Amino acid sequence: MTIALTRRETTTLIADWWRSVDRWLLAAFLILLVAGFMLSFAASPPVAERIGLEPFHFVKRHALFLVPSILVMLVTSLLTPRGVRRIAFVILIGSILLMVAALFFGTEIKGARRWIDFGPLNIQPSEFMKPCFIVVCAWLLAEKVKRADVPGNLYALILLLIVTALLVAQPDLGQTMLVAGAWGGLVFMAGLSWLWIVALGGLGAVGAASAYLMFDHVASRINRFWTGEGDTFQTDRAREAILNGGWLGQGPGEGTVKRLLPDSHTDFAFSVLAEEFGILACMALAALFAFVVLRGLSTALTQRDPFVRLSICGLVFVFGLQSIINMGVNLQLMPAKGMTLPFVSYGGSSMLAIAMSAGFILALTRKRAENRSFTDQLVQRTMVLHGAA
């Protein structure tokens, strides 16, 4: 009897999830996951052969993380908003502790300590920190919206300083910029006064200038971007791959420039896509990322709970901004920065963390009865405004 009841409850839970989940967003995430896996067949074999591994080494590892990523996304999408908040808080604390540990015991790669080895797994804690940081900050800012006496803005600022200090210490200035930008978007949407927004913007500008003056690799990348002088091998090859692809591409497996790109399977997977499948395929991929962001923002407008509203906005903002940075670097519109393209680039920690973020988005955008009357009110207000106009 207990087993039958458990099965019935499980069936009901899944049925309720299927009725309430945003199927368009779910489909977009699954398409991105499958597209990333298919692209790994084109982008990763040349890299594996160049470093002495068997050709499909990275393809197999990509497949190894693909199934867990889908499971993580689906399981987290079953959570309630309270469950999302609780899980995010626990993972954020764990991620911060692991980021501290990485500074002392982590694996150093290219002068940065961002990874911790757990046997065969190499974990980058900052990837898991990002979505959880957004959710916790959204909760703090939402509490300030609900109750003026709660110092949520101050706590969110303290949390930002802790996280950015750890990222700079690694150093990982790209993630620092991404996190700070997402935090700025959150406080803007939370209704912070313009005086504070201008002050924080000025502080961000000072931080960017300090990074340019204090870190040689940052100054070098910015100088190469502006002047075109120095080692621009990867970005030049990426641009060459995009130009070679034309509108329709050279065909699957026919790309040649990818054999010269050391990071063709990670930071420059977008260029491999352009060379083999063409600019039209790149435009379709960019449109898919844009769809996720716009769909998330439009759904956030219908949410009565300010925590849910801010969390959705923050999560899709990070998702979209990370995509823009990666594609911008490939197109030589931004200085070179090692940042993965969500769900498309190779990287276990990145894929699992983005899957968790996607699960949070799906969980928070699910249809709930409490939002129906709120949506009706929004529609009525819109109709009144149009009538008045």
Coordinates of C-alpha atoms in Angstrom, one line a residue:
M1 CA 0.0 0.0 0.0
T2 CA 2.8 2.4 0.9
I3 CA 4.6 1.7 -2.4
A4 CA 1.3 2.3 -4.4
L5 CA 0.8 5.5 -2.5
T6 CA 4.4 6.6 -3.2
R7 CA 3.9 5.9 -6.9
R8 CA 0.7 7.8 -7.0
E9 CA 2.2 10.8 -5.3
T10 CA 5.2 10.6 -7.7
T11 CA 2.8 10.5 -10.7
T12 CA 0.8 13.4 -9.4
L13 CA 4.0 15.4 -8.8
I14 CA 5.2 14.8 -12.4
A15 CA 1.7 15.6 -13.8
D16 CA 1.5 18.8 -11.9
W17 CA 5.0 19.8 -13.0
W18 CA 4.2 19.1 -16.7
R19 CA 1.0 21.2 -16.5
S20 CA 2.8 24.1 -14.8
V21 CA 6.3 24.2 -16.3
D22 CA 7.1 26.7 -19.1
R23 CA 7.5 24.2 -22.0
W24 CA 8.9 26.8 -24.3
L25 CA 11.8 27.5 -21.9
L26 CA 12.2 23.8 -21.3
A27 CA 12.5 23.1 -25.0
A28 CA 15.0 25.9 -25.5
F29 CA 17.3 24.6 -22.8
L30 CA 17.1 21.0 -24.1
I31 CA 17.9 22.3 -27.7
L32 CA 20.9 24.1 -26.4
L33 CA 22.1 21.0 -24.5
V34 CA 21.7 18.8 -27.6
A35 CA 23.3 21.4 -29.9
G36 CA 26.3 21.7 -27.6
F37 CA 26.8 18.0 -27.6
M38 CA 26.5 17.8 -31.4
L39 CA 29.0 20.6 -31.8
S40 CA 31.5 18.9 -29.6
F41 CA 32.0 16.3 -32.4
A42 CA 33.2 19.1 -34.6
A43 CA 35.1 21.3 -32.1
S44 CA 36.9 19.0 -29.7
P45 CA 38.7 16.2 -31.7
P46 CA 41.4 18.5 -33.1
V47 CA 42.2 19.8 -29.6
A48 CA 42.4 16.2 -28.2
E49 CA 44.7 15.1 -31.0
R50 CA 46.9 18.1 -30.5
I51 CA 47.5 17.4 -26.9
G52 CA 48.0 13.6 -27.4
L53 CA 44.6 12.3 -26.4
E54 CA 42.3 10.0 -28.4
P55 CA 40.2 12.0 -30.8
F56 CA 36.8 11.7 -29.0
H57 CA 38.2 12.2 -25.5
F58 CA 36.3 15.5 -24.9
V59 CA 33.2 14.2 -26.8
K60 CA 33.0 11.4 -24.3
R61 CA 33.5 13.6 -21.3
H62 CA 30.9 16.0 -22.7
A63 CA 28.5 13.1 -23.0
L64 CA 29.4 12.1 -19.4
F65 CA 28.2 15.4 -18.1
L66 CA 25.2 15.7 -20.4
V67 CA 22.9 13.2 -18.7
P68 CA 23.7 14.5 -15.1
S69 CA 23.1 18.1 -16.4
I70 CA 19.6 17.2 -17.7
L71 CA 18.8 15.4 -14.5
V72 CA 20.0 18.4 -12.4
M73 CA 17.8 20.7 -14.5
L74 CA 14.7 18.6 -14.2
V75 CA 15.1 17.8 -10.5
T76 CA 15.7 21.5 -9.6
S77 CA 12.7 22.5 -11.7
L78 CA 10.5 20.5 -9.3
L79 CA 11.3 22.9 -6.5
T80 CA 9.0 25.5 -5.0
P81 CA 10.3 29.1 -4.7
R82 CA 11.1 28.4 -1.0
G83 CA 13.0 25.3 -2.0
V84 CA 15.0 27.2 -4.6
R85 CA 15.9 29.8 -2.0
R86 CA 17.0 27.2 0.6
I87 CA 19.0 25.1 -1.9
A88 CA 20.7 28.2 -3.3
F89 CA 21.7 29.4 0.2
V90 CA 23.2 26.0 1.1
I91 CA 25.1 25.8 -2.2
L92 CA 26.3 29.4 -2.0
I93 CA 27.9 28.8 1.4
G94 CA 29.5 25.6 0.2
S95 CA 30.8 27.3 -3.0
I96 CA 32.3 30.2 -1.0
L97 CA 34.1 27.8 1.3
L98 CA 35.4 25.9 -1.7
M99 CA 36.5 29.1 -3.4
V100 CA 38.5 29.9 -0.2
A101 CA 40.0 26.4 -0.2
A102 CA 40.9 26.7 -3.9
L103 CA 43.2 29.7 -3.1
F104 CA 45.3 27.5 -0.9
F105 CA 44.9 23.9 -2.1
G106 CA 43.4 24.3 -5.6
T107 CA 45.0 23.4 -8.9
E108 CA 46.9 26.2 -10.6
I109 CA 46.2 26.5 -14.3
K110 CA 47.6 29.4 -16.4
G111 CA 48.4 31.3 -13.2
A112 CA 44.9 31.1 -11.7
R113 CA 43.7 29.0 -8.8
R114 CA 40.0 28.4 -9.6
W115 CA 39.7 24.6 -9.5
I116 CA 39.7 21.8 -6.9
D117 CA 40.4 18.2 -7.7
F118 CA 38.1 15.6 -6.3
G119 CA 39.7 12.4 -7.7
P120 CA 38.9 12.3 -11.4
L121 CA 36.7 15.4 -11.2
N122 CA 38.0 18.9 -11.5
I123 CA 35.4 21.3 -9.9
Q124 CA 35.3 25.1 -10.4
P125 CA 33.3 26.3 -7.4
S126 CA 32.7 29.8 -8.8
E127 CA 30.5 28.4 -11.5
F128 CA 28.1 27.0 -8.9
M129 CA 28.3 30.2 -6.9
K130 CA 26.9 32.4 -9.6
P131 CA 23.2 31.3 -9.8
C132 CA 23.0 30.8 -6.0
F133 CA 24.5 34.3 -5.4
I134 CA 21.8 35.8 -7.7
V135 CA 19.0 33.9 -5.9
V136 CA 20.2 34.9 -2.4
C137 CA 20.7 38.5 -3.3
A138 CA 17.3 38.6 -4.9
W139 CA 15.8 37.3 -1.6
L140 CA 17.7 40.0 0.4
L141 CA 16.6 42.7 -1.9
A142 CA 13.0 41.4 -2.0
E143 CA 12.9 41.5 1.8
K144 CA 13.9 45.1 1.7
V145 CA 11.0 45.7 -0.7
K146 CA 8.6 44.0 1.6
R147 CA 9.9 45.6 4.8
A148 CA 11.7 48.9 4.9
D149 CA 13.4 48.2 8.2
V150 CA 15.2 45.1 6.8
P151 CA 18.8 46.0 5.7
G152 CA 18.6 43.7 2.7
N153 CA 20.5 46.1 0.4
L154 CA 23.4 46.3 2.9
Y155 CA 23.6 42.5 3.2
A156 CA 23.5 42.1 -0.5
L157 CA 26.3 44.6 -0.9
I158 CA 28.4 42.8 1.7
L159 CA 27.8 39.5 -0.1
L160 CA 28.9 41.1 -3.4
L161 CA 32.1 42.4 -1.8
I162 CA 32.9 38.9 -0.4
V163 CA 32.3 37.1 -3.7
T164 CA 34.1 39.7 -5.8
A165 CA 37.1 39.7 -3.4
L166 CA 37.4 35.9 -3.8
L167 CA 37.1 36.1 -7.6
V168 CA 39.8 38.8 -7.9
A169 CA 42.1 36.7 -5.6
Q170 CA 41.9 33.7 -8.0
P171 CA 42.1 35.9 -10.2
D172 CA 39.0 35.6 -12.4
L173 CA 38.1 39.1 -13.5
G174 CA 35.7 38.0 -16.2
Q175 CA 33.5 36.3 -13.7
T176 CA 33.9 39.3 -11.4
M177 CA 32.6 41.6 -14.1
L178 CA 29.7 39.2 -14.8
V179 CA 28.7 38.9 -11.2
A180 CA 29.0 42.6 -10.5
G181 CA 27.0 43.4 -13.6
A182 CA 24.2 41.0 -12.7
W183 CA 24.1 42.4 -9.1
G184 CA 23.9 45.9 -10.5
G185 CA 20.9 44.8 -12.7
L186 CA 19.2 43.3 -9.6
V187 CA 19.5 46.4 -7.4
F188 CA 18.3 48.5 -10.3
M189 CA 15.2 46.3 -10.7
A190 CA 14.7 46.3 -6.9
G191 CA 14.1 50.1 -7.0
L192 CA 17.3 51.4 -5.5
S193 CA 17.6 55.2 -5.7
W194 CA 19.4 56.8 -8.6
L195 CA 21.9 58.3 -6.2
W196 CA 23.0 54.9 -5.1
I197 CA 23.0 53.5 -8.6
V198 CA 25.3 56.3 -9.8
A199 CA 27.6 55.8 -6.8
L200 CA 27.8 52.1 -7.4
G201 CA 28.4 52.6 -11.1
G202 CA 31.2 55.0 -10.3
L203 CA 32.6 52.4 -7.9
G204 CA 32.5 49.8 -10.7
A205 CA 34.3 52.1 -13.0
V206 CA 37.1 52.6 -10.4
G207 CA 37.3 48.8 -10.0
A208 CA 37.7 48.4 -13.8
A209 CA 40.4 51.0 -14.0
S210 CA 42.2 49.4 -11.0
A211 CA 42.1 46.0 -12.8
Y212 CA 43.6 47.6 -15.9
L213 CA 46.4 49.1 -13.8
M214 CA 47.1 46.2 -11.4
F215 CA 46.8 43.1 -13.6
D216 CA 49.2 42.9 -16.6
H217 CA 47.1 40.3 -18.4
V218 CA 44.0 42.5 -18.3
A219 CA 45.9 45.5 -19.6
S220 CA 47.5 43.3 -22.3
R221 CA 44.1 42.0 -23.5
I222 CA 42.5 45.5 -23.6
N223 CA 45.5 47.0 -25.4
R224 CA 45.5 44.2 -28.0
F225 CA 41.8 44.7 -28.5
W226 CA 42.2 48.5 -29.1
T227 CA 45.4 48.5 -31.1
G228 CA 45.3 45.0 -32.8
E229 CA 49.0 44.6 -31.9
G230 CA 50.6 41.7 -29.9
D231 CA 49.4 38.2 -29.6
T232 CA 45.9 38.1 -31.2
F233 CA 46.3 34.6 -32.7
Q234 CA 43.2 33.0 -31.2
T235 CA 40.8 35.9 -31.9
D236 CA 42.2 36.4 -35.4
R237 CA 41.7 32.7 -36.2
A238 CA 38.2 32.8 -34.7
R239 CA 37.3 35.7 -37.0
E240 CA 38.9 33.8 -40.0
A241 CA 36.7 30.8 -39.2
I242 CA 33.6 32.9 -39.1
L243 CA 34.5 34.5 -42.5
N244 CA 35.3 31.1 -44.0
G245 CA 31.9 29.8 -43.0
G246 CA 29.9 32.3 -45.0
W247 CA 26.1 32.1 -44.7
L248 CA 25.8 28.3 -44.9
G249 CA 29.1 27.0 -43.7
Q250 CA 31.7 24.6 -45.1
G251 CA 29.8 21.5 -43.9
P252 CA 30.0 19.2 -40.9
G253 CA 33.6 18.2 -40.2
E254 CA 34.9 20.4 -43.1
G255 CA 36.3 23.2 -41.0
T256 CA 40.0 23.8 -41.1
V257 CA 40.7 26.8 -38.9
K258 CA 39.5 24.9 -35.8
R259 CA 42.7 22.8 -36.0
L260 CA 44.7 25.9 -35.1
L261 CA 42.5 27.1 -32.2
P262 CA 43.7 25.8 -28.8
D263 CA 40.3 26.5 -27.2
S264 CA 38.1 25.6 -30.1
H265 CA 36.0 23.3 -27.8
T266 CA 35.5 25.9 -25.0
D267 CA 35.8 29.6 -25.6
F268 CA 35.7 29.5 -29.4
A269 CA 33.0 26.9 -30.1
F270 CA 30.9 29.6 -31.6
S271 CA 33.6 30.2 -34.3
V272 CA 33.6 26.4 -35.1
L273 CA 29.8 26.6 -35.5
A274 CA 30.2 29.5 -37.9
E275 CA 32.8 27.8 -40.0
E276 CA 31.0 24.5 -40.4
F277 CA 27.3 25.5 -40.2
G278 CA 27.4 29.1 -41.3
I279 CA 26.3 32.5 -40.1
L280 CA 22.6 31.5 -40.3
A281 CA 23.2 28.8 -37.7
C282 CA 25.0 31.3 -35.5
M283 CA 22.0 33.7 -35.8
A284 CA 19.6 30.9 -34.9
L285 CA 21.7 30.1 -31.8
A286 CA 21.9 33.8 -30.8
A287 CA 18.1 34.0 -31.3
L288 CA 17.6 31.0 -29.0
F289 CA 19.6 32.7 -26.2
A290 CA 17.6 35.9 -26.8
F291 CA 14.4 34.0 -26.6
V292 CA 15.4 32.5 -23.1
V293 CA 16.1 36.0 -21.8
L294 CA 13.0 37.7 -23.2
R295 CA 10.7 34.8 -22.2
G296 CA 12.2 34.9 -18.7
L297 CA 11.8 38.7 -18.4
S298 CA 8.2 38.7 -19.7
T299 CA 7.3 35.9 -17.3
A300 CA 8.9 37.7 -14.4
L301 CA 6.5 40.6 -15.0
T302 CA 3.6 38.4 -14.1
Q303 CA 5.0 37.3 -10.7
R304 CA 3.4 38.7 -7.6
D305 CA 6.3 37.7 -5.3
P306 CA 9.2 40.2 -5.6
F307 CA 11.7 37.4 -4.7
V308 CA 10.5 35.3 -7.6
R309 CA 10.4 38.3 -9.9
L310 CA 13.9 39.4 -9.1
S311 CA 15.4 35.9 -9.1
I312 CA 14.1 35.2 -12.6
C313 CA 15.4 38.5 -13.9
G314 CA 18.8 38.0 -12.3
L315 CA 19.2 34.4 -13.6
V316 CA 18.3 35.2 -17.2
F317 CA 20.4 38.3 -17.1
V318 CA 23.5 36.2 -16.2
F319 CA 22.6 33.6 -18.8
G320 CA 22.2 36.3 -21.5
L321 CA 25.2 38.4 -20.5
Q322 CA 27.5 35.3 -20.4
S323 CA 26.3 34.4 -23.9
I324 CA 26.9 38.0 -25.2
I325 CA 30.5 38.0 -23.7
N326 CA 31.4 34.7 -25.4
M327 CA 29.9 35.6 -28.8
G328 CA 31.3 39.1 -28.6
V329 CA 34.9 37.8 -28.1
N330 CA 34.5 35.4 -31.0
L331 CA 33.3 38.3 -33.2
Q332 CA 36.1 40.6 -31.9
L333 CA 33.6 43.0 -30.5
M334 CA 35.1 42.6 -27.0
P335 CA 38.6 42.0 -25.5
A336 CA 39.5 38.3 -25.2
K337 CA 38.1 36.6 -22.1
G338 CA 37.8 32.9 -21.2
M339 CA 34.1 32.5 -20.7
T340 CA 32.0 29.5 -21.9
L341 CA 29.0 29.7 -24.1
P342 CA 26.1 28.3 -21.9
F343 CA 25.3 24.7 -22.6
V344 CA 27.4 24.8 -25.8
S345 CA 31.0 25.0 -24.7
Y346 CA 32.8 22.0 -23.2
G347 CA 33.2 22.2 -19.4
G348 CA 31.7 19.9 -16.7
S349 CA 31.4 22.5 -13.9
S350 CA 30.0 25.1 -16.3
M351 CA 27.4 22.7 -17.8
L352 CA 26.2 21.4 -14.4
A353 CA 26.0 24.9 -12.9
I354 CA 24.1 26.3 -15.9
A355 CA 21.8 23.3 -15.7
M356 CA 21.1 24.1 -12.1
S357 CA 20.5 27.8 -13.1
A358 CA 18.1 26.6 -15.8
G359 CA 16.3 24.4 -13.3
F360 CA 15.9 27.4 -11.0
I361 CA 14.4 29.4 -13.9
L362 CA 12.0 26.6 -14.7
A363 CA 11.0 26.2 -11.1
L364 CA 10.4 29.9 -10.6
T365 CA 8.5 30.5 -13.8
R366 CA 6.0 27.6 -13.2
K367 CA 2.4 28.6 -13.3
R368 CA 1.0 29.2 -9.8
A369 CA -2.5 30.1 -8.7
E370 CA -1.3 33.2 -6.7
N371 CA -0.2 34.9 -10.0
R372 CA -3.5 34.6 -11.9
S373 CA -5.2 37.5 -10.2
F374 CA -2.1 39.5 -10.4
T375 CA -1.9 38.9 -14.2
D376 CA -5.5 39.9 -14.6
Q377 CA -4.8 43.1 -12.7
L378 CA -1.8 43.8 -15.1
V379 CA -4.0 43.3 -18.1
Q380 CA -6.7 45.6 -16.8
R381 CA -4.2 48.3 -16.0
T382 CA -2.7 48.0 -19.5
M383 CA -6.2 48.3 -21.1
V384 CA -7.0 51.3 -18.9
L385 CA -3.7 53.0 -20.0
H386 CA -4.4 52.3 -23.7
G387 CA -7.9 53.6 -23.3
A388 CA -6.6 56.8 -21.6
A389 CA -4.1 57.3 -24.4

